[in-house]
XYZ file of C-alpha atoms in Angstrom:
648
model
C 140.996 122.050 105.681
C 140.559 125.378 103.899
C 138.694 125.786 100.669
C 140.788 127.964 98.385
C 138.378 130.592 97.209
C 138.296 133.526 94.863
C 136.232 136.391 96.111
C 135.940 137.571 92.538
C 133.119 135.325 91.406
C 129.795 136.652 92.691
C 126.667 134.979 91.399
C 123.554 136.497 89.974
C 119.856 136.363 90.632
C 118.441 133.568 88.447
C 115.145 135.397 88.195
C 116.798 138.407 86.586
C 118.261 138.715 83.106
C 122.090 138.812 83.261
C 123.881 141.874 81.999
C 125.668 141.780 78.668
C 129.155 140.878 79.893
C 130.358 144.207 81.315
C 133.993 144.364 82.411
C 134.658 145.039 86.066
C 136.662 148.089 87.058
C 137.063 147.814 90.873
C 140.313 146.360 92.190
C 140.623 142.813 93.459
C 139.210 142.552 96.987
C 141.396 139.777 98.418
C 139.427 138.971 101.591
C 140.424 135.785 103.414
C 139.058 133.323 105.951
C 138.277 129.594 106.000
C 135.580 126.953 105.839
C 135.934 124.166 108.393
C 136.541 120.699 106.999
C 133.745 119.241 109.099
C 131.274 121.868 107.906
C 131.894 121.074 104.269
C 132.236 117.306 104.470
C 129.546 116.409 106.975
C 126.839 118.453 105.266
C 124.452 118.144 108.220
C 122.015 120.600 109.759
C 123.591 123.367 111.803
C 126.933 123.417 110.017
C 127.826 126.789 108.566
C 130.196 128.269 106.039
C 132.542 131.213 106.403
C 134.304 133.299 103.775
C 137.402 131.631 102.313
C 140.837 132.390 100.996
C 141.318 134.510 97.908
C 143.009 132.591 95.105
C 145.318 133.682 92.345
C 143.193 133.701 89.224
C 142.397 136.112 86.427
C 142.933 139.723 87.384
C 140.004 142.067 87.863
C 142.098 145.167 87.141
C 141.061 146.860 83.907
C 141.936 150.091 82.181
C 139.841 150.178 79.022
C 136.165 150.448 78.075
C 134.129 147.391 79.015
C 132.673 146.524 75.610
C 136.033 146.350 73.892
C 137.582 144.316 76.680
C 134.663 141.911 76.650
C 135.304 141.356 72.954
C 139.002 140.849 73.657
C 138.182 138.257 76.311
C 135.935 136.351 73.945
C 138.559 136.463 71.201
C 141.121 134.847 73.501
C 138.602 132.210 74.567
C 137.631 131.510 70.964
C 141.264 131.063 69.919
C 141.822 128.680 72.804
C 138.687 126.741 71.819
C 140.006 126.212 68.303
C 143.234 124.875 69.794
C 141.270 122.465 71.983
C 139.219 121.272 69.008
C 142.360 120.595 66.980
C 143.810 118.529 69.837
C 140.577 116.751 70.811
C 138.122 116.668 67.891
C 136.326 113.692 69.448
C 135.057 116.052 72.150
C 133.105 117.982 69.509
C 131.145 114.842 68.704
C 130.892 113.667 72.295
C 129.455 117.020 73.447
C 127.312 117.591 70.362
C 128.914 120.871 69.285
C 128.726 120.422 65.502
C 125.670 122.678 65.359
C 127.169 125.209 67.766
C 129.875 126.516 65.446
C 132.456 123.718 65.598
C 134.167 122.990 62.254
C 132.833 120.114 60.130
C 136.255 118.491 59.842
C 136.178 117.770 63.583
C 133.708 114.950 62.875
C 136.247 113.139 60.668
C 139.308 113.002 62.938
C 140.336 111.255 66.128
C 142.080 112.893 69.053
C 145.826 112.336 69.189
C 147.037 109.696 71.660
C 150.723 109.889 70.718
C 153.494 111.071 73.034
C 154.099 114.027 70.720
C 150.417 114.930 70.923
C 150.513 114.709 74.727
C 153.494 117.062 74.923
C 152.052 119.490 72.385
C 148.779 119.660 74.285
C 150.632 120.197 77.570
C 152.556 123.179 76.201
C 149.438 124.609 74.558
C 147.591 124.452 77.865
C 150.406 126.158 79.738
C 150.381 129.021 77.225
C 146.583 129.241 77.334
C 146.604 129.326 81.131
C 149.065 132.220 81.033
C 146.778 134.081 78.634
C 143.721 133.368 80.763
C 145.498 134.599 83.892
C 146.315 137.914 82.243
C 142.741 138.563 81.099
C 140.542 141.048 82.941
C 137.412 139.657 84.536
C 133.974 140.616 83.319
C 131.726 142.468 85.764
C 130.067 140.923 88.840
C 126.641 140.536 87.235
C 128.013 138.997 84.041
C 127.720 135.334 83.151
C 130.933 135.712 81.151
C 132.771 136.260 84.431
C 131.583 132.907 85.782
C 132.631 131.198 82.538
C 136.079 132.823 82.750
C 136.631 131.513 86.260
C 135.412 128.020 85.409
C 137.641 127.857 82.320
C 140.620 129.098 84.308
C 140.018 126.426 86.946
C 139.815 123.678 84.313
C 143.126 124.704 82.752
C 144.782 124.985 86.166
C 143.828 121.416 86.999
C 144.799 120.029 83.585
C 148.214 121.730 83.643
C 148.908 120.528 87.203
C 148.074 116.889 86.421
C 149.657 116.800 82.977
C 152.935 117.969 84.507
C 153.426 114.423 85.823
C 153.855 113.267 82.228
C 151.663 110.172 82.347
C 148.043 109.163 81.904
C 145.375 110.989 79.953
C 144.201 114.471 80.879
C 141.185 116.287 79.461
C 139.804 119.637 80.557
C 136.923 117.948 82.369
C 138.593 114.829 83.785
C 141.852 112.912 84.142
C 142.944 109.292 84.505
C 146.431 108.152 85.577
C 146.750 105.419 82.943
C 146.839 105.854 79.173
C 144.443 102.922 78.822
C 142.673 100.711 81.319
C 139.773 98.255 81.424
C 137.208 101.085 81.399
C 138.645 103.512 78.879
C 141.170 104.343 76.221
C 140.775 104.732 72.483
C 140.187 100.990 72.023
C 136.892 101.403 73.933
C 136.115 105.125 73.788
C 136.183 105.513 70.007
C 133.803 102.597 69.307
C 131.447 103.998 71.984
C 131.645 107.374 70.266
C 130.861 105.872 66.856
C 127.978 103.810 68.193
C 126.260 106.474 70.267
C 127.289 109.956 69.077
C 128.663 109.873 65.531
C 125.997 111.215 63.144
C 125.165 109.192 60.021
C 122.563 111.313 58.229
C 124.233 112.069 54.899
C 126.878 110.695 52.530
C 129.394 113.109 54.102
C 128.548 111.730 57.543
C 129.098 108.213 56.220
C 132.529 109.204 54.943
C 133.335 110.805 58.311
C 132.387 107.603 60.139
C 134.629 105.561 57.844
C 137.523 108.036 58.229
C 137.375 107.745 62.003
C 137.151 103.979 61.818
C 140.179 103.878 59.502
C 142.180 106.082 61.895
C 141.444 103.942 64.968
C 144.121 101.214 64.492
C 146.910 103.804 64.333
C 145.434 105.597 67.335
C 145.413 102.345 69.349
C 149.057 101.754 68.371
C 150.010 105.253 69.561
C 148.193 104.607 72.813
C 149.970 101.269 73.249
C 153.352 102.952 72.791
C 152.464 105.546 75.416
C 151.247 102.836 77.789
C 154.618 101.095 77.427
C 156.571 104.353 77.784
C 154.646 105.329 80.917
C 155.270 101.874 82.376
C 158.999 102.173 81.671
C 158.956 105.467 83.592
C 157.198 103.842 86.552
C 153.554 104.696 85.811
C 152.194 101.201 85.344
C 148.607 100.092 85.988
C 147.941 97.447 88.667
C 148.041 93.813 87.607
C 144.288 93.302 87.741
C 143.710 96.384 85.578
C 146.202 95.076 83.026
C 144.664 91.599 83.001
C 141.187 93.061 82.483
C 142.477 95.383 79.772
C 144.218 92.474 78.022
C 141.100 90.302 78.219
C 138.932 93.015 76.656
C 141.432 93.810 73.911
C 141.910 90.128 73.124
C 138.153 89.564 72.913
C 137.779 92.552 70.588
C 140.573 91.243 68.361
C 138.702 87.937 68.027
C 135.271 89.352 67.119
C 134.289 87.924 63.681
C 134.060 90.638 61.061
C 130.670 89.537 59.750
C 129.138 90.035 63.198
C 131.249 92.986 64.327
C 129.221 95.584 66.261
C 130.703 98.507 64.331
C 129.974 96.897 60.969
C 126.409 96.098 62.070
C 125.936 99.650 63.275
C 127.234 101.149 60.044
C 125.130 98.782 57.925
C 121.968 99.548 59.890
C 122.387 103.310 59.850
C 123.418 103.743 56.222
C 120.196 102.106 55.001
C 118.290 105.310 55.725
C 120.892 107.783 54.406
C 119.345 109.869 51.653
C 121.586 110.385 48.632
C 123.796 107.396 49.353
C 123.624 104.980 46.424
C 123.544 101.236 46.961
C 126.923 100.997 45.282
C 128.457 103.637 47.566
C 126.922 101.984 50.629
C 128.284 98.587 49.666
C 131.700 100.078 48.995
C 131.679 101.691 52.445
C 130.808 98.411 54.149
C 133.508 96.527 52.254
C 136.084 99.144 53.291
C 134.932 98.930 56.913
C 135.166 95.119 56.819
C 138.759 95.279 55.604
C 139.716 97.709 58.371
C 138.112 95.546 61.056
C 139.596 92.281 59.769
C 143.114 93.613 59.237
C 144.537 96.713 60.956
C 141.903 96.823 63.717
C 142.238 93.200 64.787
C 146.027 93.554 64.729
C 145.979 96.717 66.850
C 143.749 95.066 69.452
C 145.932 91.940 69.530
C 149.098 94.020 69.991
C 147.468 95.997 72.815
C 146.472 92.763 74.566
C 149.996 91.363 74.169
C 151.545 94.556 75.527
C 149.280 94.544 78.587
C 150.185 90.907 79.175
C 153.913 91.702 79.033
C 153.563 94.625 81.455
C 151.691 92.378 83.881
C 154.940 90.783 85.055
C 156.392 94.063 86.347
C 153.129 95.516 87.701
C 152.078 95.734 91.350
C 149.304 93.821 93.079
C 148.364 96.973 94.984
C 145.246 98.543 93.450
C 146.071 102.191 94.071
C 148.500 104.911 93.065
C 150.518 104.337 96.245
C 152.446 101.639 94.353
C 153.873 104.245 91.940
C 156.814 106.499 92.815
C 154.886 109.626 91.886
C 151.486 108.119 92.658
C 150.950 109.744 96.077
C 151.899 113.163 94.717
C 149.585 112.686 91.720
C 146.717 111.692 94.021
C 147.360 114.681 96.271
C 147.276 116.963 93.228
C 144.108 115.297 91.930
C 142.416 115.802 95.308
C 143.641 119.352 95.750
C 142.633 120.468 92.283
C 139.270 118.692 92.492
C 138.288 119.908 95.941
C 140.470 123.021 96.189
C 141.416 122.030 99.709
C 144.585 121.288 101.596
C 144.048 118.024 103.489
C 145.626 114.606 103.819
C 143.783 111.308 103.260
C 143.683 110.515 106.991
C 141.786 113.729 107.751
C 139.388 113.208 104.870
C 138.740 109.614 105.923
C 137.909 110.753 109.455
C 135.210 113.048 108.095
C 133.763 110.550 105.624
C 133.743 107.827 108.301
C 131.125 109.881 110.157
C 128.979 109.972 107.041
C 129.400 106.229 106.438
C 128.341 105.337 109.972
C 125.295 107.588 109.701
C 124.298 106.041 106.355
C 124.752 102.550 107.768
C 122.456 103.308 110.712
C 119.817 104.829 108.436
C 119.975 101.867 106.052
C 119.527 99.485 108.967
C 116.479 101.439 110.157
C 114.970 101.367 106.654
C 115.478 97.617 106.422
C 113.905 97.170 109.858
C 110.865 99.132 108.654
C 110.583 96.687 105.737
C 110.995 93.706 108.085
C 114.150 92.525 106.329
C 115.554 89.742 108.568
C 118.416 90.833 110.788
C 121.789 89.503 109.645
C 125.074 90.789 108.243
C 124.681 93.698 105.852
C 125.587 91.758 102.722
C 122.898 89.177 103.461
C 120.327 91.868 104.270
C 121.029 93.663 100.994
C 120.530 90.440 99.067
C 117.261 89.864 100.949
C 116.089 93.392 100.102
C 116.755 92.755 96.417
C 114.879 89.486 96.558
C 111.918 91.180 98.239
C 111.437 93.689 95.399
C 112.294 91.349 92.497
C 109.609 91.011 89.831
C 109.885 87.635 88.041
C 107.235 88.696 85.506
C 109.083 91.830 84.422
C 110.526 91.846 80.900
C 113.357 94.018 79.597
C 110.901 96.192 77.674
C 108.659 96.318 80.721
C 111.592 97.566 82.786
C 112.387 100.454 80.433
C 108.697 101.339 80.265
C 108.442 101.327 84.060
C 111.553 103.487 84.481
C 110.281 105.907 81.838
C 107.000 106.137 83.719
C 108.877 106.972 86.934
C 110.750 109.755 85.126
C 107.492 111.082 83.697
C 105.971 111.085 87.178
C 108.846 113.144 88.550
C 108.983 115.746 85.778
C 105.958 117.829 86.896
C 107.376 117.965 90.412
C 110.724 119.341 89.251
C 109.273 122.855 89.429
C 109.631 122.508 93.190
C 113.409 122.375 92.850
C 114.154 124.180 89.555
C 112.813 127.611 88.618
C 113.005 126.990 84.880
C 113.343 123.525 83.431
C 115.730 122.862 80.525
C 114.263 121.852 77.173
C 116.476 118.811 76.625
C 114.560 115.661 77.456
C 115.838 112.348 78.800
C 114.721 108.946 77.563
C 115.242 105.453 78.939
C 116.175 102.830 76.374
C 117.325 99.230 76.324
C 120.974 98.885 75.381
C 121.296 96.789 72.192
C 123.431 94.003 73.629
C 124.684 92.851 70.246
C 126.256 96.271 69.665
C 127.225 97.410 73.146
C 128.280 94.263 74.991
C 131.958 94.388 73.899
C 132.408 98.032 74.939
C 130.039 98.752 77.820
C 130.776 98.123 81.481
C 127.938 99.812 83.402
C 124.506 98.407 84.194
C 122.992 101.801 83.374
C 124.855 104.392 81.320
C 123.887 108.021 80.834
C 124.628 109.572 77.446
C 124.134 113.347 77.753
C 122.026 115.440 75.461
C 123.917 117.114 72.617
C 124.577 120.831 72.969
C 123.265 121.444 69.451
C 119.960 119.709 70.222
C 120.472 116.801 67.825
C 120.367 114.111 70.540
C 118.284 113.715 73.681
C 119.788 112.604 76.936
C 119.683 108.800 77.018
C 119.781 106.415 79.942
C 120.862 103.116 78.430
C 119.849 100.037 80.449
C 121.735 96.750 80.110
C 119.560 93.717 79.328
C 119.196 91.344 82.262
C 118.565 94.014 84.879
C 114.837 93.322 84.777
C 115.483 90.445 87.161
C 116.124 92.987 89.926
C 112.782 94.756 89.531
C 112.039 98.440 89.039
C 112.433 99.617 92.644
C 116.023 98.398 92.853
C 117.008 100.505 89.832
C 115.180 103.714 90.644
C 118.095 105.088 92.646
C 120.401 104.892 89.637
C 117.654 106.441 87.525
C 117.429 109.424 89.886
C 121.201 109.858 90.048
C 121.858 109.572 86.327
C 118.579 110.980 84.976
C 116.363 113.404 86.842
C 116.750 115.115 89.219
C 120.418 114.075 88.919
C 123.029 114.153 86.172
C 120.702 114.810 83.229
C 119.139 117.865 84.857
C 122.589 119.338 85.511
C 123.857 118.557 82.022
C 120.760 119.859 80.244
C 120.734 123.094 82.255
C 124.405 123.708 81.475
C 124.295 123.209 77.708
C 121.293 125.457 77.126
C 123.236 128.613 77.900
C 123.619 129.500 74.227
C 125.676 132.586 75.064
C 128.529 130.704 76.669
C 131.899 130.669 74.888
C 132.670 127.522 72.908
C 135.628 126.816 75.209
C 133.308 126.560 78.214
C 131.695 123.366 76.892
C 135.021 121.549 77.218
C 135.430 122.702 80.829
C 132.534 120.959 82.594
C 134.353 119.088 85.403
C 133.097 115.588 86.100
C 133.638 116.278 89.812
C 130.721 118.745 89.788
C 128.539 116.408 87.744
C 129.275 113.453 90.046
C 128.519 115.586 93.099
C 125.226 116.759 91.618
C 124.283 113.187 90.714
C 124.829 112.253 94.382
C 122.881 115.325 95.525
C 120.114 114.134 93.203
C 119.445 111.394 95.759
C 118.519 114.092 98.273
C 116.271 115.825 95.777
C 114.607 112.577 94.718
C 113.699 111.945 98.341
C 112.025 115.355 98.519
C 110.040 114.545 95.385
C 109.110 110.940 96.229
C 106.254 109.566 98.308
C 106.938 109.411 102.027
C 105.358 105.942 102.230
C 107.745 104.442 99.653
C 109.736 102.397 102.168
C 111.600 100.349 99.553
C 112.656 103.503 97.730
C 113.940 104.994 100.969
C 115.933 101.841 101.707
C 117.606 101.873 98.291
C 118.448 105.581 98.665
C 120.068 104.853 102.053
C 121.942 102.005 100.386
C 123.211 104.368 97.685
C 124.275 106.882 100.361
C 126.298 104.172 102.070
C 127.871 103.005 98.805
C 129.012 106.556 98.018
C 130.622 107.009 101.431
C 132.389 103.634 101.490
C 133.632 104.068 97.920
C 135.155 107.400 98.994
C 136.873 105.626 101.905
C 138.281 103.044 99.493
C 139.369 105.820 97.112
C 141.364 107.490 99.876
C 142.596 104.172 101.250
C 144.004 102.595 98.100
C 145.435 105.764 96.573
C 146.558 107.655 99.640
C 147.229 105.066 102.336
C 148.440 101.964 100.512
C 145.455 99.708 101.161
C 145.651 96.254 99.608
C 142.926 94.822 97.394
C 141.888 92.526 100.230
C 141.404 95.397 102.666
C 139.479 97.468 100.122
C 137.202 94.566 99.170
C 136.575 93.823 102.828
C 135.429 97.407 103.347
C 133.088 97.286 100.357
C 131.604 93.950 101.431
C 131.274 94.498 105.169
C 130.937 98.280 105.505
C 128.673 98.738 102.457
C 127.305 95.209 102.168
C 128.044 94.972 98.443
C 127.902 91.603 96.747
C 131.198 89.957 95.817
C 130.826 90.888 92.151
C 129.724 94.456 92.871
C 132.600 95.025 95.292
C 135.192 93.782 92.790
C 133.770 95.973 90.022
C 133.656 98.989 92.368
C 137.256 98.499 93.508
C 138.695 98.384 90.012
C 136.590 101.328 88.894
C 137.927 103.378 91.805
C 141.452 102.140 91.041
C 141.517 103.903 87.659
C 139.547 107.005 88.731
C 141.475 108.383 91.730
C 139.806 111.225 93.703
C 136.505 110.932 91.842
C 134.569 109.086 94.565
C 135.898 111.454 97.232
C 134.979 114.502 95.168
C 131.413 113.242 94.731
C 130.919 112.971 98.497
C 132.692 116.253 99.149
C 130.772 118.177 96.495
C 127.440 116.790 97.622
C 128.232 118.029 101.127
C 129.139 121.457 99.761
C 125.779 121.685 97.984
C 123.958 120.581 101.141
C 125.849 123.000 103.379
C 125.305 125.947 101.045
C 121.602 125.184 100.862
C 121.373 124.898 104.662
C 123.132 128.220 105.078
C 120.845 129.912 102.541
C 117.774 128.471 104.270
C 118.983 129.780 107.633
C 119.842 133.165 106.160
C 116.618 133.667 104.208
C 114.136 131.810 106.386
C 110.676 131.752 104.823
C 111.939 133.688 101.802
C 114.231 130.869 100.732
C 113.232 129.555 97.299
C 114.818 126.156 96.532
C 113.819 126.446 92.872
C 115.762 129.692 92.463
C 118.679 128.318 94.497
C 119.076 125.260 92.279
C 118.562 127.293 89.121
C 121.471 129.535 90.087
C 123.559 126.525 91.059
C 123.050 124.699 87.749
C 122.644 127.201 84.946
C 126.173 128.586 85.246
C 127.324 125.065 84.479
C 129.723 122.648 86.200
C 132.584 124.537 87.840
C 135.020 124.318 90.772
C 133.421 123.969 94.201
C 135.128 127.121 95.503
C 133.535 129.123 92.703
C 130.165 127.542 93.455
C 130.516 128.518 97.089
C 131.296 132.162 96.309
C 128.483 132.496 93.803
C 125.841 130.887 95.997
C 126.827 132.942 99.020
C 126.565 136.099 96.928
C 123.198 134.921 95.599
C 121.865 134.446 99.140
C 123.161 137.870 100.205
C 121.477 139.469 97.179
C 118.142 137.932 98.181
C 118.415 139.538 101.615
C 119.196 142.888 100.034
């Protein structure tokens, strides 16, 4: 397996101030070699990295003064950003870009889910990719260069996946189905309104109501696309459709007087300065009418449609049941990992990791004197051993917050300069979130404009498991995991607006997994329970990647996949079912997390070997994160160049 690399993306020393976006004048170098599959995927000591293949990206040939060309580059990127905002205004709210120059009208509209919108976006992206490919690259020491390459990679992936004509494709992620039990406008828009939509002024209140009023039509457009995709052969598995139908039906039946969105709007408008009582009451009446009429009807129609499609759907959980499913999965893998490999080869590599994690988990359980038995029983016994029957929901959030606070001072060991954006742990308000949420712990990233902190929302009821059992998720989703990566990326105030839309989830998932390694470095060596839960998380990641490859690339049945999750990872019956159907609608994501984590590990090992006692992990991670999420090949080039610069 070769990682497709561009030797036109050198990194920069994080301890030095970057240059002001000079444009490079030397010709494209075009060197070529390969990185072994085992070196990248195993991520163990002693495995090295070699230079890789040059890719076909933006040209580095230039013929005009640097300053003018840098302005030209930014103008193209700015025009493309405006196009993205027009197509996906929800992303402005989701990313918190209102205070970073995004237009105010973006807070009032919903992203198009119609077939016409899908086709228009596809053509726009093709044209933008052509423009990006013709742009000159900024100079080697410029952060603009790194942003150019990351943006180009995001558009390449989106264009490749959108060419299949089905599913939903953003610049940071893609799903093969228009709607499923985890996402789609029927869930995503209410989540957006509840967690990200600002309600601080009368104009904000109007914007909230406008988006709410637009949601029924958006759900109808999405339903039509779901039906059209199914007619063309892109139909979700039966279990996905039944779960989707159940959620939509439940949402259609929610009484208006207790509707989460109405409660949210009523609660938040109380404190809006300048909003009269009459205007507030009028807003709530309008919202009630929308929820009771068009909204309930749209949800009911979506549920009915999913029920009808159920009859012609497959029982197989993966993309292998679809005519173009295997090709789509291959493209998703190739554009996520930038490798050429088949599922069998990838499984062989990840199997090694799974067996290692299973041995280490067994050793950790032995150290805790967990009775020897099958893995599922031992995991249940481990949970029982750390359970705290006296712990309350508030006590749990307080305890998790305390653990985060304890880690923060130690982050200097792994990050040269800490981002300003904080992360808080809060209890999820069940009355508002229960209809829309599906995760035990959900990370909501900090807003780029600084208006919202990063939030780790904890579902009520988890206190029964005790604090130790949840720390692993805290480290993955909070610090030193996903929140650290997100906060570091958004605080580059000089990045082009377009770059914010091009933060691939594959990088973020990989860093969240790598956060387990960092948390172990920062935790007490005598914390045996913590070590056991980290080993358990390692095993879960590896087995989920095996299931990802199995169901989407090799035609595994649900029974085979569930057996792997239960026996290989030791997951409970409920956890294994939830994991399977999450993986079913997010093909390649679990594999990319394992792959990317191994890339980060291997690059760090190589830098340590190259620099010896001069290796500074804080500077290494700073360089890795502050350029933002980007393709793994670009990361590899930049970090290799960083290590070489330290030697020089």
